[in-house]
PDB file of C-alpha atoms and ligand atoms in Angstrom:
ATOM      1  CA  MET A 326      10.438  13.038   8.226  1.00 93.00           C
ATOM      2  CA  LEU A 327       7.133  11.313   7.090  1.00 98.00           C
ATOM      3  CA  GLU A 328       4.303  10.659   9.424  1.00 98.00           C
ATOM      4  CA  ILE A 329       3.028   7.082   8.798  1.00 98.00           C
ATOM      5  CA  THR A 330      -0.505   6.108  10.166  1.00 98.00           C
ATOM      6  CA  TRP A 331      -1.970   2.450   9.666  1.00 98.00           C
ATOM      7  CA  LEU A 332      -5.486   2.725   9.051  1.00 98.00           C
ATOM      8  CA  GLY A 333      -5.975  -1.091   9.413  1.00 98.00           C
ATOM      9  CA  HIS A 334      -5.389  -3.992   7.067  1.00 98.00           C
ATOM     10  CA  GLY A 335      -3.550  -2.811   3.751  1.00 98.00           C
ATOM     11  CA  SER A 336      -4.468   0.961   4.086  1.00 98.00           C
ATOM     12  CA  PHE A 337      -2.332   3.879   5.285  1.00 98.00           C
ATOM     13  CA  GLN A 338      -2.087   7.590   5.454  1.00 98.00           C
ATOM     14  CA  TRP A 339       1.471   9.194   4.923  1.00 98.00           C
ATOM     15  CA  LYS A 340       1.948  12.745   5.818  1.00 98.00           C
ATOM     16  CA  LEU A 341       4.766  14.779   4.849  1.00 98.00           C
ATOM     17  CA  GLU A 342       6.622  17.357   7.016  1.00 97.00           C
ATOM     18  CA  THR A 343       5.353  20.065   4.211  1.00 97.00           C
ATOM     19  CA  GLY A 344       1.688  18.895   4.982  1.00 98.00           C
ATOM     20  CA  GLU A 345       0.710  16.930   1.834  1.00 98.00           C
ATOM     21  CA  VAL A 346      -0.971  13.854   2.559  1.00 98.00           C
ATOM     22  CA  ILE A 347      -0.776  10.561   0.502  1.00 98.00           C
ATOM     23  CA  VAL A 348      -3.409   7.660   1.222  1.00 98.00           C
ATOM     24  CA  LEU A 349      -2.653   4.165   0.002  1.00 98.00           C
ATOM     25  CA  ASP A 350      -5.425   1.606  -0.655  1.00 98.00           C
ATOM     26  CA  PRO A 351      -8.217   3.301   1.777  1.00 98.00           C
ATOM     27  CA  TRP A 352     -10.741   0.971   3.152  1.00 98.00           C
ATOM     28  CA  LEU A 353     -12.994   3.060   5.439  1.00 97.00           C
ATOM     29  CA  ASN A 354     -15.447   0.301   6.021  1.00 94.00           C
ATOM     30  CA  GLY A 355     -13.013  -2.230   7.106  1.00 97.00           C
ATOM     31  CA  PRO A 356     -13.224  -3.965  10.341  1.00 97.00           C
ATOM     32  CA  THR A 357     -10.218  -2.602  12.072  1.00 98.00           C
ATOM     33  CA  TYR A 358     -10.461   1.009  10.288  1.00 98.00           C
ATOM     34  CA  PRO A 359      -9.917   3.639  13.023  1.00 98.00           C
ATOM     35  CA  LYS A 360     -13.153   5.072  13.242  1.00 97.00           C
ATOM     36  CA  ASP A 361     -11.861   8.332  15.002  1.00 97.00           C
ATOM     37  CA  HIS A 362      -9.275   9.050  11.998  1.00 98.00           C
ATOM     38  CA  GLN A 363     -10.163  12.283  10.254  1.00 95.00           C
ATOM     39  CA  PHE A 364      -8.839  13.286   6.855  1.00 98.00           C
ATOM     40  CA  ASP A 365      -7.694  16.819   6.751  1.00 96.00           C
ATOM     41  CA  ARG A 366      -6.778  16.820   3.053  1.00 98.00           C
ATOM     42  CA  ILE A 367      -5.608  14.199   0.699  1.00 98.00           C
ATOM     43  CA  ASP A 368      -3.099  15.144  -2.401  1.00 98.00           C
ATOM     44  CA  ALA A 369      -2.579  11.589  -3.895  1.00 98.00           C
ATOM     45  CA  ILE A 370      -4.191   8.338  -3.562  1.00 98.00           C
ATOM     46  CA  LEU A 371      -2.495   5.168  -4.466  1.00 98.00           C
ATOM     47  CA  VAL A 372      -4.447   1.925  -5.479  1.00 99.00           C
ATOM     48  CA  THR A 373      -2.644  -1.144  -5.883  1.00 99.00           C
ATOM     49  CA  HIS A 374      -5.621  -3.421  -7.119  1.00 98.00           C
ATOM     50  CA  GLY A 375      -9.115  -3.497  -7.739  1.00 98.00           C
ATOM     51  CA  HIS A 376      -9.988  -5.762  -4.568  1.00 98.00           C
ATOM     52  CA  PRO A 377     -13.231  -4.618  -2.266  1.00 98.00           C
ATOM     53  CA  ASP A 378     -10.637  -4.006   0.644  1.00 98.00           C
ATOM     54  CA  HIS A 379      -8.536  -1.526  -1.439  1.00 98.00           C
ATOM     55  CA  LEU A 380     -10.310   0.137  -4.259  1.00 98.00           C
ATOM     56  CA  PRO A 381     -13.946   1.275  -3.674  1.00 94.00           C
ATOM     57  CA  ASP A 382     -13.501   3.915  -0.949  1.00 97.00           C
ATOM     58  CA  ALA A 383     -10.982   5.521  -3.183  1.00 98.00           C
ATOM     59  CA  ALA A 384     -13.916   7.344  -5.074  1.00 98.00           C
ATOM     60  CA  PRO A 385     -15.601   8.919  -2.175  1.00 98.00           C
ATOM     61  CA  LEU A 386     -12.633  10.263  -0.704  1.00 98.00           C
ATOM     62  CA  ALA A 387     -11.389  11.598  -4.332  1.00 98.00           C
ATOM     63  CA  LYS A 388     -14.582  13.365  -4.697  1.00 98.00           C
ATOM     64  CA  ARG A 389     -14.095  14.970  -1.347  1.00 98.00           C
ATOM     65  CA  PHE A 390     -10.526  16.011  -1.510  1.00 98.00           C
ATOM     66  CA  SER A 391      -9.663  16.015  -5.489  1.00 98.00           C
ATOM     67  CA  PRO A 392      -6.388  14.356  -5.208  1.00 98.00           C
ATOM     68  CA  VAL A 393      -4.245  12.863  -8.123  1.00 98.00           C
ATOM     69  CA  VAL A 394      -5.480   9.002  -7.934  1.00 98.00           C
ATOM     70  CA  VAL A 395      -2.905   6.575  -9.242  1.00 99.00           C
ATOM     71  CA  SER A 396      -3.607   3.190 -10.191  1.00 99.00           C
ATOM     72  CA  ASN A 397      -3.331   0.663 -13.071  1.00 98.00           C
ATOM     73  CA  TYR A 398      -4.839   1.652 -16.389  1.00 98.00           C
ATOM     74  CA  GLU A 399      -8.162  -0.297 -16.006  1.00 98.00           C
ATOM     75  CA  ILE A 400      -8.834   0.700 -12.695  1.00 98.00           C
ATOM     76  CA  SER A 401      -8.143   4.367 -13.627  1.00 98.00           C
ATOM     77  CA  LEU A 402     -11.025   3.940 -16.167  1.00 98.00           C
ATOM     78  CA  TRP A 403     -13.505   2.327 -13.671  1.00 98.00           C
ATOM     79  CA  LEU A 404     -12.703   5.411 -11.187  1.00 98.00           C
ATOM     80  CA  ALA A 405     -13.222   7.871 -14.071  1.00 98.00           C
ATOM     81  CA  ALA A 406     -16.604   6.087 -15.051  1.00 98.00           C
ATOM     82  CA  LYS A 407     -17.524   6.698 -11.273  1.00 97.00           C
ATOM     83  CA  GLY A 408     -17.041  10.623 -11.520  1.00 98.00           C
ATOM     84  CA  VAL A 409     -13.303  10.705 -10.252  1.00 98.00           C
ATOM     85  CA  GLY A 410     -11.313  13.403 -12.230  1.00 96.00           C
ATOM     86  CA  ASN A 411      -7.636  13.775 -12.074  1.00 97.00           C
ATOM     87  CA  THR A 412      -6.731   9.812 -12.746  1.00 98.00           C
ATOM     88  CA  VAL A 413      -3.393   8.609 -13.727  1.00 98.00           C
ATOM     89  CA  GLY A 414      -3.615   5.157 -15.257  1.00 98.00           C
ATOM     90  CA  MET A 415      -0.346   3.693 -15.739  1.00 98.00           C
ATOM     91  CA  ASN A 416       1.549   0.424 -15.922  1.00 98.00           C
ATOM     92  CA  LYS A 417       4.195  -1.598 -14.398  1.00 98.00           C
ATOM     93  CA  GLY A 418       7.874   0.138 -14.859  1.00 98.00           C
ATOM     94  CA  GLY A 419       6.211   3.414 -15.320  1.00 98.00           C
ATOM     95  CA  THR A 420       6.852   6.371 -13.016  1.00 98.00           C
ATOM     96  CA  THR A 421       4.913   9.505 -12.365  1.00 98.00           C
ATOM     97  CA  GLN A 422       4.733  12.234 -10.160  1.00 98.00           C
ATOM     98  CA  ALA A 423       1.927  12.236  -7.726  1.00 98.00           C
ATOM     99  CA  GLY A 424       1.556  15.473  -5.702  1.00 94.00           C
ATOM    100  CA  PRO A 425       4.744  15.845  -3.970  1.00 96.00           C
ATOM    101  CA  VAL A 426       6.328  12.271  -4.437  1.00 98.00           C
ATOM    102  CA  ARG A 427       7.258  10.158  -7.480  1.00 98.00           C
ATOM    103  CA  VAL A 428       5.616   6.945  -8.084  1.00 98.00           C
ATOM    104  CA  THR A 429       6.809   3.821  -9.925  1.00 98.00           C
ATOM    105  CA  MET A 430       4.464   1.065 -10.367  1.00 98.00           C
ATOM    106  CA  THR A 431       5.744  -2.571  -9.793  1.00 98.00           C
ATOM    107  CA  HIS A 432       4.669  -5.992 -10.289  1.00 98.00           C
ATOM    108  CA  ALA A 433       2.695  -7.999  -7.669  1.00 98.00           C
ATOM    109  CA  ILE A 434       1.616 -11.649  -7.987  1.00 98.00           C
ATOM    110  CA  HIS A 435      -2.074 -11.352  -7.106  1.00 98.00           C
ATOM    111  CA  SER A 436      -5.486 -10.933  -8.648  1.00 98.00           C
ATOM    112  CA  SER A 437      -7.459  -7.657  -9.153  1.00 98.00           C
ATOM    113  CA  GLY A 438     -11.024  -8.275  -9.985  1.00 98.00           C
ATOM    114  CA  ILE A 439     -13.488  -5.242  -9.135  1.00 98.00           C
ATOM    115  CA  ILE A 440     -16.543  -6.780  -7.542  1.00 97.00           C
ATOM    116  CA  GLU A 441     -19.629  -4.916  -8.612  1.00 95.00           C
ATOM    117  CA  GLY A 442     -23.076  -6.232  -7.326  1.00 94.00           C
ATOM    118  CA  GLU A 443     -23.129  -9.720  -8.721  1.00 96.00           C
ATOM    119  CA  GLN A 444     -20.589  -9.046 -11.321  1.00 97.00           C
ATOM    120  CA  ILE A 445     -16.768  -9.367 -11.397  1.00 98.00           C
ATOM    121  CA  ILE A 446     -15.120  -6.595 -13.535  1.00 98.00           C
ATOM    122  CA  TYR A 447     -11.568  -6.862 -15.080  1.00 98.00           C
ATOM    123  CA  GLY A 448      -9.547  -4.819 -13.106  1.00 98.00           C
ATOM    124  CA  GLY A 449      -6.187  -5.119 -15.002  1.00 98.00           C
ATOM    125  CA  GLU A 450      -3.401  -6.724 -12.828  1.00 98.00           C
ATOM    126  CA  ALA A 451      -2.316  -6.236  -9.353  1.00 98.00           C
ATOM    127  CA  THR A 452       0.490  -3.807  -8.636  1.00 99.00           C
ATOM    128  CA  GLY A 453       2.740  -2.307  -6.042  1.00 99.00           C
ATOM    129  CA  PHE A 454       4.523   1.139  -5.564  1.00 99.00           C
ATOM    130  CA  VAL A 455       7.991   2.591  -5.141  1.00 98.00           C
ATOM    131  CA  VAL A 456       7.486   5.882  -3.767  1.00 98.00           C
ATOM    132  CA  GLU A 457      10.145   8.660  -3.683  1.00 98.00           C
ATOM    133  CA  LEU A 458      10.038  11.016  -1.145  1.00 98.00           C
ATOM    134  CA  PRO A 459      11.140  14.736  -1.977  1.00 97.00           C
ATOM    135  CA  ASP A 460      13.937  13.993   0.728  1.00 96.00           C
ATOM    136  CA  LYS A 461      14.878  11.224  -1.815  1.00 97.00           C
ATOM    137  CA  ARG A 462      14.147   8.374   0.267  1.00 98.00           C
ATOM    138  CA  LYS A 463      12.572   5.556  -1.037  1.00 98.00           C
ATOM    139  CA  ILE A 464       9.549   3.220  -0.040  1.00 98.00           C
ATOM    140  CA  TYR A 465       8.154   0.232  -1.311  1.00 99.00           C
ATOM    141  CA  PHE A 466       4.704  -0.540  -0.781  1.00 99.00           C
ATOM    142  CA  ALA A 467       4.051  -4.265  -1.897  1.00 99.00           C
ATOM    143  CA  GLY A 468       0.051  -4.174  -1.928  1.00 98.00           C
ATOM    144  CA  ASP A 469      -1.136  -7.817  -1.799  1.00 98.00           C
ATOM    145  CA  THR A 470       1.416 -10.016  -3.259  1.00 98.00           C
ATOM    146  CA  ASP A 471       3.159 -13.165  -2.636  1.00 98.00           C
ATOM    147  CA  VAL A 472       6.948 -13.041  -2.673  1.00 98.00           C
ATOM    148  CA  PHE A 473       8.445 -12.851  -6.336  1.00 98.00           C
ATOM    149  CA  GLY A 474      12.094 -13.073  -7.585  1.00 98.00           C
ATOM    150  CA  GLU A 475      12.083  -9.610  -9.119  1.00 97.00           C
ATOM    151  CA  MET A 476      11.946  -8.152  -5.635  1.00 98.00           C
ATOM    152  CA  ALA A 477      15.736  -8.463  -5.781  1.00 98.00           C
ATOM    153  CA  LEU A 478      15.688  -6.088  -8.822  1.00 98.00           C
ATOM    154  CA  ILE A 479      13.358  -3.600  -7.010  1.00 98.00           C
ATOM    155  CA  GLY A 480      15.942  -3.740  -4.064  1.00 98.00           C
ATOM    156  CA  GLU A 481      18.938  -3.277  -6.476  1.00 98.00           C
ATOM    157  CA  MET A 482      17.197  -0.443  -8.780  1.00 98.00           C
ATOM    158  CA  HIS A 483      15.355   1.299  -5.889  1.00 98.00           C
ATOM    159  CA  ALA A 484      17.184   0.348  -2.711  1.00 98.00           C
ATOM    160  CA  PRO A 485      14.018   1.166  -0.840  1.00 98.00           C
ATOM    161  CA  GLU A 486      14.807   1.980   2.991  1.00 98.00           C
ATOM    162  CA  LEU A 487      11.425   0.990   4.281  1.00 98.00           C
ATOM    163  CA  SER A 488       9.289  -1.729   2.646  1.00 98.00           C
ATOM    164  CA  PHE A 489       5.574  -2.366   3.449  1.00 99.00           C
ATOM    165  CA  LEU A 490       4.857  -6.089   3.211  1.00 99.00           C
ATOM    166  CA  PRO A 491       1.812  -8.175   3.635  1.00 99.00           C
ATOM    167  CA  ILE A 492       1.961 -11.222   6.154  1.00 98.00           C
ATOM    168  CA  GLY A 493      -1.359 -12.248   6.847  1.00 98.00           C
ATOM    169  CA  ASP A 494      -1.345 -15.506   4.811  1.00 98.00           C
ATOM    170  CA  LEU A 495      -4.280 -16.748   2.859  1.00 98.00           C
ATOM    171  CA  TYR A 496      -4.822 -13.823   0.354  1.00 98.00           C
ATOM    172  CA  THR A 497      -1.084 -13.045   0.581  1.00 98.00           C
ATOM    173  CA  MET A 498       2.312 -13.999   1.805  1.00 98.00           C
ATOM    174  CA  SER A 499       2.778 -15.301   5.043  1.00 98.00           C
ATOM    175  CA  PRO A 500       5.723 -14.194   7.384  1.00 98.00           C
ATOM    176  CA  ARG A 501       7.495 -17.013   5.715  1.00 98.00           C
ATOM    177  CA  GLU A 502       7.481 -15.574   2.039  1.00 98.00           C
ATOM    178  CA  ALA A 503       7.687 -11.936   3.767  1.00 98.00           C
ATOM    179  CA  SER A 504      11.210 -12.894   5.409  1.00 98.00           C
ATOM    180  CA  VAL A 505      12.389 -13.751   2.074  1.00 98.00           C
ATOM    181  CA  ALA A 506      11.369 -10.669   0.553  1.00 98.00           C
ATOM    182  CA  GLY A 507      12.810  -8.528   3.290  1.00 98.00           C
ATOM    183  CA  ARG A 508      16.218 -10.042   2.309  1.00 98.00           C
ATOM    184  CA  MET A 509      15.744  -9.679  -1.202  1.00 98.00           C
ATOM    185  CA  LEU A 510      14.746  -5.782  -0.989  1.00 98.00           C
ATOM    186  CA  LYS A 511      17.437  -5.121   1.724  1.00 94.00           C
ATOM    187  CA  SER A 512      15.319  -2.629   3.302  1.00 98.00           C
ATOM    188  CA  LYS A 513      16.593  -1.352   6.863  1.00 98.00           C
ATOM    189  CA  LYS A 514      12.796  -1.806   7.999  1.00 98.00           C
ATOM    190  CA  VAL A 515       9.843  -3.810   6.854  1.00 98.00           C
ATOM    191  CA  VAL A 516       6.467  -2.647   8.183  1.00 98.00           C
ATOM    192  CA  PRO A 517       4.153  -5.688   8.094  1.00 98.00           C
ATOM    193  CA  MET A 518       0.488  -5.199   6.794  1.00 99.00           C
ATOM    194  CA  HIS A 519      -2.478  -6.982   5.822  1.00 98.00           C
ATOM    195  CA  TYR A 520      -2.753  -9.086   9.025  1.00 98.00           C
ATOM    196  CA  GLY A 521      -5.146  -9.631  11.952  1.00 98.00           C
ATOM    197  CA  THR A 522      -8.352  -8.338  10.022  1.00 98.00           C
ATOM    198  CA  PHE A 523      -9.870 -11.437  10.051  1.00 96.00           C
ATOM    199  CA  PRO A 524      -9.321 -14.668  11.744  1.00 96.00           C
ATOM    200  CA  PRO A 525      -7.864 -16.446   8.763  1.00 96.00           C
ATOM    201  CA  LEU A 526      -4.998 -13.676   8.444  1.00 98.00           C
ATOM    202  CA  THR A 527      -3.032 -15.413  10.968  1.00 98.00           C
ATOM    203  CA  GLY A 528       0.522 -14.112  10.143  1.00 98.00           C
ATOM    204  CA  THR A 529       1.977 -12.028  12.904  1.00 98.00           C
ATOM    205  CA  PRO A 530       4.761  -9.304  13.066  1.00 98.00           C
ATOM    206  CA  GLU A 531       6.570 -11.614  15.877  1.00 98.00           C
ATOM    207  CA  GLU A 532       6.803 -14.305  13.316  1.00 98.00           C
ATOM    208  CA  LEU A 533       8.352 -12.248  10.736  1.00 98.00           C
ATOM    209  CA  ALA A 534      10.628 -10.516  13.089  1.00 98.00           C
ATOM    210  CA  ALA A 535      11.959 -14.320  14.351  1.00 98.00           C
ATOM    211  CA  LEU A 536      12.386 -15.322  10.645  1.00 98.00           C
ATOM    212  CA  LEU A 537      14.445 -11.883  10.214  1.00 98.00           C
ATOM    213  CA  ALA A 538      16.586 -12.345  13.183  1.00 98.00           C
ATOM    214  CA  GLY A 539      20.254 -11.593  12.513  1.00 97.00           C
ATOM    215  CA  THR A 540      19.667 -10.127   9.112  1.00 97.00           C
ATOM    216  CA  GLY A 541      19.641  -6.598  10.385  1.00 97.00           C
ATOM    217  CA  ILE A 542      16.170  -5.650   9.018  1.00 98.00           C
ATOM    218  CA  GLU A 543      13.995  -4.346  11.809  1.00 98.00           C
ATOM    219  CA  VAL A 544      10.240  -5.060  11.694  1.00 98.00           C
ATOM    220  CA  MET A 545       8.556  -1.999  12.347  1.00 98.00           C
ATOM    221  CA  THR A 546       5.280  -2.938  13.948  1.00 98.00           C
ATOM    222  CA  LEU A 547       2.535  -0.104  13.847  1.00 98.00           C
ATOM    223  CA  GLU A 548      -0.453   0.278  15.895  1.00 98.00           C
ATOM    224  CA  ILE A 549      -3.498   1.056  13.995  1.00 98.00           C
ATOM    225  CA  GLY A 550      -4.465   4.688  14.223  1.00 98.00           C
ATOM    226  CA  LYS A 551      -1.415   5.700  16.077  1.00 98.00           C
ATOM    227  CA  PRO A 552       1.003   8.097  13.818  1.00 98.00           C
ATOM    228  CA  VAL A 553       4.635   7.165  13.922  1.00 98.00           C
ATOM    229  CA  ASN A 554       7.375   9.352  12.627  1.00 98.00           C
ATOM    230  CA  TRP A 555       9.845   7.940  10.239  1.00 98.00           C
TER     231      TRP A 555
HETATM  232 NI1   NI B1482      -6.495  -8.299  -2.839  1.00 56.80          NI
HETATM  233 MN1   MN B1483      -6.234  -7.287   0.344  1.00 56.80          MN
END
């Protein structure tokens, strides 16, 4: 069993039955972050890319809980320069152990610049992750991305039972692209994310569900701050 809590936007906490906590793309200052959420512990932080709604809050959280922090190589150097220990810089196709889970870095079609003051620092390429739980179930966490044909390969190689897909539009896929992604990945369930945070992020889970009707793929719509078990 995995307890999944949506922390708003593209940010999640996953808590394993054995108590370990994995945090993905923390954004504690986001407009939809649930302010009453408390972190008790964090064993691993996964960062998909360098944008301000995904990366910067990983540094203070990492200093507080000393988790392993997995990201692309360039972001791992940036985090280390900010004083974060125990970083794992990797690249696409690679797999590493991160606390209790195995993490494979995947492709994403997006950008990854790190904004610092008035500068934009090169943040490597945007990524996604396939996470294998101790019970061998696999989850695909797409990060920010458009749909891409190699999602079919992710489906073939990893057969993730659950996929997290952005649907908001403008910066990422909309439900139209996400429905194609869902069919390629062949996951039983899809969690929509990266929508509703700001007015331009217009995609909705209802649109995605309508486009996936008849495929057997269930849209698992989460409520921000409300844990669900999977
Ligand atoms: Ni982004
Ligand atoms: Mn984003």
